[in-house]
PDB file of C-alpha atoms in Angstrom:
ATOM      1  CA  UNK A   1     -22.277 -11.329   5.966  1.00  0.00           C
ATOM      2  CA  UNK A   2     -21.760  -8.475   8.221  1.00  0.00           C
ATOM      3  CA  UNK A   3     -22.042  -8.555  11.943  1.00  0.00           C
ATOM      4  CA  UNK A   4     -21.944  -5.436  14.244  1.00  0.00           C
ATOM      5  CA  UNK A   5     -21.586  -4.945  18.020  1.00  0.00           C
ATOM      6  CA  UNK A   6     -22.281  -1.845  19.985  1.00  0.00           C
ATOM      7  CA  UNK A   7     -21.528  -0.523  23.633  1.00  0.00           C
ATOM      8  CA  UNK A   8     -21.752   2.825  25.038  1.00  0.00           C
ATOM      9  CA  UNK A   9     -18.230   3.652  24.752  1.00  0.00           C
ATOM     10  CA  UNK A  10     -17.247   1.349  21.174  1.00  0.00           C
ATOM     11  CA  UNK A  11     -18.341  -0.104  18.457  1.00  0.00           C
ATOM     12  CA  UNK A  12     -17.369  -3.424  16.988  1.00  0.00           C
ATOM     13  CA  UNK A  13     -17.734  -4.799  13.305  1.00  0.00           C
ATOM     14  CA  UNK A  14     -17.026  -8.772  12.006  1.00  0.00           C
ATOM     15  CA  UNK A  15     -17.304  -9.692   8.012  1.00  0.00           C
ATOM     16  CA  UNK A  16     -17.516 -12.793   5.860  1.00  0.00           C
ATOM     17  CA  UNK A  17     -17.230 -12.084   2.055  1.00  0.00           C
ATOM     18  CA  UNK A  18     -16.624 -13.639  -1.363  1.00  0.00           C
ATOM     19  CA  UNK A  19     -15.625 -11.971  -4.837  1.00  0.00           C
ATOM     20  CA  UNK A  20     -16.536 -13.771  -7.396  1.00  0.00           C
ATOM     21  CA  UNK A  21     -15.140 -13.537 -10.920  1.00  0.00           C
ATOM     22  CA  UNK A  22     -18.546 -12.278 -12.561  1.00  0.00           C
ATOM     23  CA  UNK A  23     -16.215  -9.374 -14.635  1.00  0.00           C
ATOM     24  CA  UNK A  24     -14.985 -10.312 -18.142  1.00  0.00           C
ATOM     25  CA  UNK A  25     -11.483 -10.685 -17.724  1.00  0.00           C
ATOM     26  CA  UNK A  26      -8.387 -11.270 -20.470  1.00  0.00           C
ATOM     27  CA  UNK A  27      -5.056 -11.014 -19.153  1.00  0.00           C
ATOM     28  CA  UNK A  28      -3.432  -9.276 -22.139  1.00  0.00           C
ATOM     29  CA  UNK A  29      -6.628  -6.562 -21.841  1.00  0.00           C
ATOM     30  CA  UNK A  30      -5.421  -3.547 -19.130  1.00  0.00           C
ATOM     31  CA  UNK A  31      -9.220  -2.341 -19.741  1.00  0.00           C
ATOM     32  CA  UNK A  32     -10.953  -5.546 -19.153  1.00  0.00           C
ATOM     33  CA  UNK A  33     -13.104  -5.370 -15.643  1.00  0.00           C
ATOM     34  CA  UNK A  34     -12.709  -8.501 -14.028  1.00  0.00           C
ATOM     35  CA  UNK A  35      -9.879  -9.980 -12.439  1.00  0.00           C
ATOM     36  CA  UNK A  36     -10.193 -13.561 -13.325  1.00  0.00           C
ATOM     37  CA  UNK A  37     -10.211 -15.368  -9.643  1.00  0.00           C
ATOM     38  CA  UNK A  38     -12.568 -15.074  -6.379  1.00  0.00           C
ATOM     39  CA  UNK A  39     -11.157 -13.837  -3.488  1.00  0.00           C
ATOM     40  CA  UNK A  40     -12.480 -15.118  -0.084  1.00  0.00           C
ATOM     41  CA  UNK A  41     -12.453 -11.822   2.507  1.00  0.00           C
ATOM     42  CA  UNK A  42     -12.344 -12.195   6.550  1.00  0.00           C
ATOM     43  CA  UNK A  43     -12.567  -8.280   8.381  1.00  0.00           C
ATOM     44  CA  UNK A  44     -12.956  -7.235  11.585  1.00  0.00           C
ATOM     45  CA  UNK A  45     -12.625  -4.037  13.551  1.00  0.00           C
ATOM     46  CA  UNK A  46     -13.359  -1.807  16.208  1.00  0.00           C
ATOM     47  CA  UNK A  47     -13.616   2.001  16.947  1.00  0.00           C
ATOM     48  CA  UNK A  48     -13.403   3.711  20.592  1.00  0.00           C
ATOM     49  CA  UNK A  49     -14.856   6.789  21.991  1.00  0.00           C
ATOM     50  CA  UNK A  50     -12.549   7.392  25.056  1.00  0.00           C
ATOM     51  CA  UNK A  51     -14.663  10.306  26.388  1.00  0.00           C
ATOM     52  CA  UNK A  52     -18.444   9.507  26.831  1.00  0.00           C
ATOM     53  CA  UNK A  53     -19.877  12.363  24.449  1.00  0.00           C
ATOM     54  CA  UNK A  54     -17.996  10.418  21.912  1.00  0.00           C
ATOM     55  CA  UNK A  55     -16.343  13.446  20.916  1.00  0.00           C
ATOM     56  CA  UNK A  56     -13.005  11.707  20.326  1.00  0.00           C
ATOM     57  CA  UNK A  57     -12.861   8.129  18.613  1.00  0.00           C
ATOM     58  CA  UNK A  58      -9.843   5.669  17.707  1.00  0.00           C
ATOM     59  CA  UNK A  59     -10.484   3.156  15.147  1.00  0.00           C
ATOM     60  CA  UNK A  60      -8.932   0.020  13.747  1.00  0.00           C
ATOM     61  CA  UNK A  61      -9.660  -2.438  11.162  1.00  0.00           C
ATOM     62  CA  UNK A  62      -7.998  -5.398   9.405  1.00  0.00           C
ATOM     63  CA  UNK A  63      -8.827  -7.663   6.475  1.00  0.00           C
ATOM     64  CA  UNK A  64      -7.686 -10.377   5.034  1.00  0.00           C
ATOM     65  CA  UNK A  65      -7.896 -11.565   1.373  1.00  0.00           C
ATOM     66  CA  UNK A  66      -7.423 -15.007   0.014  1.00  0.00           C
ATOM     67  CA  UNK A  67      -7.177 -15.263  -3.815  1.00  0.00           C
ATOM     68  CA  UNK A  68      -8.085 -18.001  -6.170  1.00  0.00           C
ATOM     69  CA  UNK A  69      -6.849 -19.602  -9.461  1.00  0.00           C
ATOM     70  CA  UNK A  70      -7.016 -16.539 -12.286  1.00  0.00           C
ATOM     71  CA  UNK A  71      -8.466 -17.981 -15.169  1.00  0.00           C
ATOM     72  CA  UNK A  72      -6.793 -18.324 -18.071  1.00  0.00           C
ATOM     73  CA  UNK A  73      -2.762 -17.662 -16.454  1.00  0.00           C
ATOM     74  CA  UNK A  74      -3.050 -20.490 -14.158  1.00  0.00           C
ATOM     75  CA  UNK A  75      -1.327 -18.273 -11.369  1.00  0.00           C
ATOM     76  CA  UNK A  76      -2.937 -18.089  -8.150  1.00  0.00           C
ATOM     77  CA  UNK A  77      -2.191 -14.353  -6.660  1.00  0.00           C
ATOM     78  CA  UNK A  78      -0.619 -13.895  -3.304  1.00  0.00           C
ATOM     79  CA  UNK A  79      -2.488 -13.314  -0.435  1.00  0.00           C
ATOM     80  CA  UNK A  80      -3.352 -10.104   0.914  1.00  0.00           C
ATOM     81  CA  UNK A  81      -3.736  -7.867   4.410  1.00  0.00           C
ATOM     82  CA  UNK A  82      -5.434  -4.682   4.617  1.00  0.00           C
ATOM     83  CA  UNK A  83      -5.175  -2.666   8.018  1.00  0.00           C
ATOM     84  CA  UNK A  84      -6.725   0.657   8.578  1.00  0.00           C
ATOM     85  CA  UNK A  85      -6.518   2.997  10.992  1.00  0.00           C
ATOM     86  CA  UNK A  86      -7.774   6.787  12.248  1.00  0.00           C
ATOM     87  CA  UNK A  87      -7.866   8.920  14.870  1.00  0.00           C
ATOM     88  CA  UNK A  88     -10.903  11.750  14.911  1.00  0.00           C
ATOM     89  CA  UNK A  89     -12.400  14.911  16.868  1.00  0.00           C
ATOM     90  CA  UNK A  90     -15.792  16.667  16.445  1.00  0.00           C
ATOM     91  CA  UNK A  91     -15.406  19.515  15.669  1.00  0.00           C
ATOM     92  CA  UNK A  92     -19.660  20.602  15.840  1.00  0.00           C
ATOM     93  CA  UNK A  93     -21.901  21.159  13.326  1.00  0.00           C
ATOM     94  CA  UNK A  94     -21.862  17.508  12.607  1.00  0.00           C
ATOM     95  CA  UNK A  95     -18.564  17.907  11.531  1.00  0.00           C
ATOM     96  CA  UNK A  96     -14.738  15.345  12.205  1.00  0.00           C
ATOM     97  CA  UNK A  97     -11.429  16.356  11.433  1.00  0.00           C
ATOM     98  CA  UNK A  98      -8.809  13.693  11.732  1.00  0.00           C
ATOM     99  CA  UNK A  99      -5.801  11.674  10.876  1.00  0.00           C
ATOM    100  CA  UNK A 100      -6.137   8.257   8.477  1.00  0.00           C
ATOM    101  CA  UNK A 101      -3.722   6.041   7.539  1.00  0.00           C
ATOM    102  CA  UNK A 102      -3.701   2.391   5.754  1.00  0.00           C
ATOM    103  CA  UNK A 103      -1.305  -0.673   4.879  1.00  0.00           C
ATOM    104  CA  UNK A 104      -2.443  -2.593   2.610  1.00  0.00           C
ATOM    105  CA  UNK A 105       0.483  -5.627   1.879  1.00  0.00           C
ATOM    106  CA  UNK A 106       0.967  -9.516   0.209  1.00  0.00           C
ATOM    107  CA  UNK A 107       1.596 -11.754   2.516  1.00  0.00           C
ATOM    108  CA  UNK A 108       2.434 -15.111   0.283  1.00  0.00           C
ATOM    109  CA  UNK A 109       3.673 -15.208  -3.065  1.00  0.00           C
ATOM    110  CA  UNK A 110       2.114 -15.704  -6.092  1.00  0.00           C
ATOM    111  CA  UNK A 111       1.762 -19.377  -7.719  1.00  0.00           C
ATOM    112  CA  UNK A 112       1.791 -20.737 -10.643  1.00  0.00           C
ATOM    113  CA  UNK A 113       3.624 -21.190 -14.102  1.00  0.00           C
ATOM    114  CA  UNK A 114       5.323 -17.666 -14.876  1.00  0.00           C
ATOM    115  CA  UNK A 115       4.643 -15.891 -11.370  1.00  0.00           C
ATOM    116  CA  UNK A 116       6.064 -13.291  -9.500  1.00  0.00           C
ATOM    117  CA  UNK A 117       7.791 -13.429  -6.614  1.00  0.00           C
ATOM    118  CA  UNK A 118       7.174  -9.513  -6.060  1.00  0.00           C
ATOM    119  CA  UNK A 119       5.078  -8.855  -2.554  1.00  0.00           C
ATOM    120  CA  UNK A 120       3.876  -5.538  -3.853  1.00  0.00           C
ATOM    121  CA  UNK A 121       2.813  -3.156  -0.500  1.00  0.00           C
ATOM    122  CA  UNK A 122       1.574   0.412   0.229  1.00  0.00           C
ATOM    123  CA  UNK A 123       0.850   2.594   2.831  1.00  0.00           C
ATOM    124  CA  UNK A 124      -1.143   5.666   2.876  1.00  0.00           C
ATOM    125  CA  UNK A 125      -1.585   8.668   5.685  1.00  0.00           C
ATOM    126  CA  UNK A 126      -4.222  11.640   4.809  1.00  0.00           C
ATOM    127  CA  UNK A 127      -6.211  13.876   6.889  1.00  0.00           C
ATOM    128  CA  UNK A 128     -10.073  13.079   7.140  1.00  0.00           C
ATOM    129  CA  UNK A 129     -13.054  15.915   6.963  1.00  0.00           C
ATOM    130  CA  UNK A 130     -16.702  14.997   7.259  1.00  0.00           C
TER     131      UNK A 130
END
């Protein structure tokens, strides 16, 4: 479920979503296209246009990530945050240049007979062109 929200000067996303495991999955199978558990999603975010020919905008966006059971391991995965972020210009013809970053991060550990206690985490910055 997606909900959106729109003002002159912003706009203004909400989300509701569910992964299901509908991918075969086998744990000792890199290849195999499932991942074995659901995962319950919760997003929200925003972007600004500080000048009112929307020429510039600022946008934001978090989500959050709460895994299930994998089947077959018994371990339940850590949950997970997602933030993104950009800053952008027109630049005419249709066209934005700008800067993007992300952190995407565990925030509890894995559970479960044999699980990790690793919180793996990235981070990502890039330049965007549209």
């Amino acid at each position: 479920m997606v909900l959106g929200w729109h003002g002159p000067q912003w706009d203004a996303v909400f989300a509701l979503g569910e992964w299901f495991d509908t991918g075969r999955h086998s744990s000792t199978d890199p290849a195999s296209v499932g991942m074995g558990y659901k995962s319950t999603m919760v997003t929200g975010g925003a972007t600004f246009y500080p000048d009112s020919r929307r020429a510039w905008s600022v946008s934001a966006l978090a989500r959050f990530e709460k895994n299930g059971k994998q089947d077959g391991t018994g371990i339940t995965p850590g949950n997970g945050l997602t933030l993104e972020w950009g800053v952008a210009r027109q630049i005419g013809g249709g066209k934005q240049l700008g800067l993007v970053g992300y952190y995407q991060g565990q925030t509890t550990d894995d559970s479960g007979p044999g699980a990790s206690s690793l919180k793996p985490r990235r981070t990502g910055l890039g330049l965007q062109f549209d």
